[in-house]
């Protein structure tokens, strides 16, 4: 009976191992019965490998392992196995030495990873040289060494196999737990410090850093934005910032923040909007958040005082301009008419921005309607006559307001309040070009006014305002616009930080202000006197003007009094250079110091401007262009700058003349490129050869 029971148990064990077997792995089965090749003692003595550990060929021996054999099952599997020893390394078989070759115990995570990924079985408490482990894993070269020097088969005892299964089960439980946490938590988590997003993610998703986001949240009292079942206060603020920064839909926010429907998103955005509008925006935006004296002391550029305020430190200088946010076409006829802009040809609303001379946003009001009754002048009247945000009380008599040409109808009203206005000049009816003094004075204004255009562009980096806003969000545009402006004031640097050269630059500009343009006078005299008309010879400028002065970028910037013209110059050069790199200008045969070029207007296809440049071997001594602003001597227009840029700098630095935007043009098909063909027979007369096609 005992023998029959023993045979039955042996058969059951064989069936169990047969079930574990797969098509890819051959499993050898050993029972506790005696065989011709194996002898077991009745007391379960140790089975010792016959391999001599002292031989020099230890690293290439077959992987016969010393194990403690107990009555039961052993399985032979096609895995690599490391030798377990307290004296020798399981990887390289080197002898351990306390000073020279230190050993470490291979932990469970390394053992499990190498088993699953590399088919290497490492018994518990196996030791190896410390040099084989890096960043809590075996080094790649160590793994390759094992695969080259160890045999890919080993015998594993039943209890070892059970331990492996238990380790794998525990690892599976850990992974399942992590997966469940990810399912429960949204992809974007701004609350848990253990799984917080990287710094770059904050910049991309919200436009501010992690520390800045923490500071923003600290402005909101806990009682004003409480944690609910759907979100925390940090999540609500983050959701609003992501909405503004990326301009994404409510449905996308549902996915990113793990919400069920759009209504939940709307409620969360409303809560965050109210909290920021009440507790953050008033501290960093509006005429009430900063005094006039603080603007004079901290946010007024010395160059602006020198050019526009006669160096009077008591005159505040502010810049006004209206911007726009596109909206959907409304089904409400009245709203559709009042928000349609004839200038832009689209429905939109118009916020009004007030900026200091260094780019700091003092206030943002509106939004206003966009029809003819809501131009910049009318919006300004609405602000000053209603004293919005106490603006009239904030300003003082003789303060300077810098505006553009759209404010021309409000200048008299501003002067009635005692303010000084600065606006670019208008071309008189019938004139094609500003006088030199008009062009120079206009340049003084644009030299200061550019910061408001940059501030507007910075706001549009929050893509909510750069996209078409749904009509359901129209009532939130004003609040959102002010929130972004307050964030910019709090966390972004001002545009003008270096004012060390303002004094020198201002003196140079004022010195040039009332100078005449001698090249303009010379050209006009030549055109009016037919007898002295110059003959111009067209030449490739690359090699024909060797004596043109060579300049670096800083010298070019000093010549043009800014970088805007130099940025435009590259685009003009790219358009006028031929495919072989040739750049053609005309040189007169009567004057060796004067050259002429024709530059295509970037706005009108049928308009070209004549550019004249006078020079010697060391300096540019004069210039003139036939464009509206081409007669000024306070800097130069972009057409003149493009010629000077190429001759003095670009041709020596060809990499600077390869804007990527030129590649985009060649990727688009031109419908004008086709040959005229005829469908008539080849023996038709020449008189009919112009027929493109005929109807049958």
XYZ file of C-alpha atoms in Angstrom, residues 292-293 295-297 299-301 304-306 308-318 357 394-401 418-422:
36
model
C 2.037 107.372 -9.639
C 5.232 107.913 -7.630
C 5.711 104.322 -11.642
C 7.983 107.382 -11.816
C 10.622 105.775 -9.617
C 8.929 101.841 -14.134
C 9.850 104.964 -16.115
C 12.687 104.623 -18.584
C 11.515 108.175 -22.411
C 11.891 111.117 -20.056
C 14.718 112.480 -22.191
C 9.259 112.898 -24.548
C 9.264 114.778 -21.240
C 12.249 117.137 -21.549
C 14.020 115.255 -18.760
C 11.348 116.264 -16.255
C 11.351 113.555 -13.510
C 7.900 114.641 -12.292
C 6.075 113.824 -15.520
C 4.547 110.376 -15.683
C 4.622 108.754 -19.137
C 2.041 106.090 -19.951
C 7.619 102.873 -20.605
C -4.104 109.037 -10.678
C -2.705 111.233 -13.482
C -1.452 114.796 -12.988
C -1.371 117.836 -15.240
C 1.282 117.749 -17.982
C 1.691 113.967 -17.746
C 2.517 112.437 -21.134
C 0.161 109.999 -22.884
C -4.209 119.003 -19.065
C -2.300 116.037 -20.485
C 0.457 116.164 -23.102
C -0.058 113.740 -26.002
C 2.505 112.153 -28.284
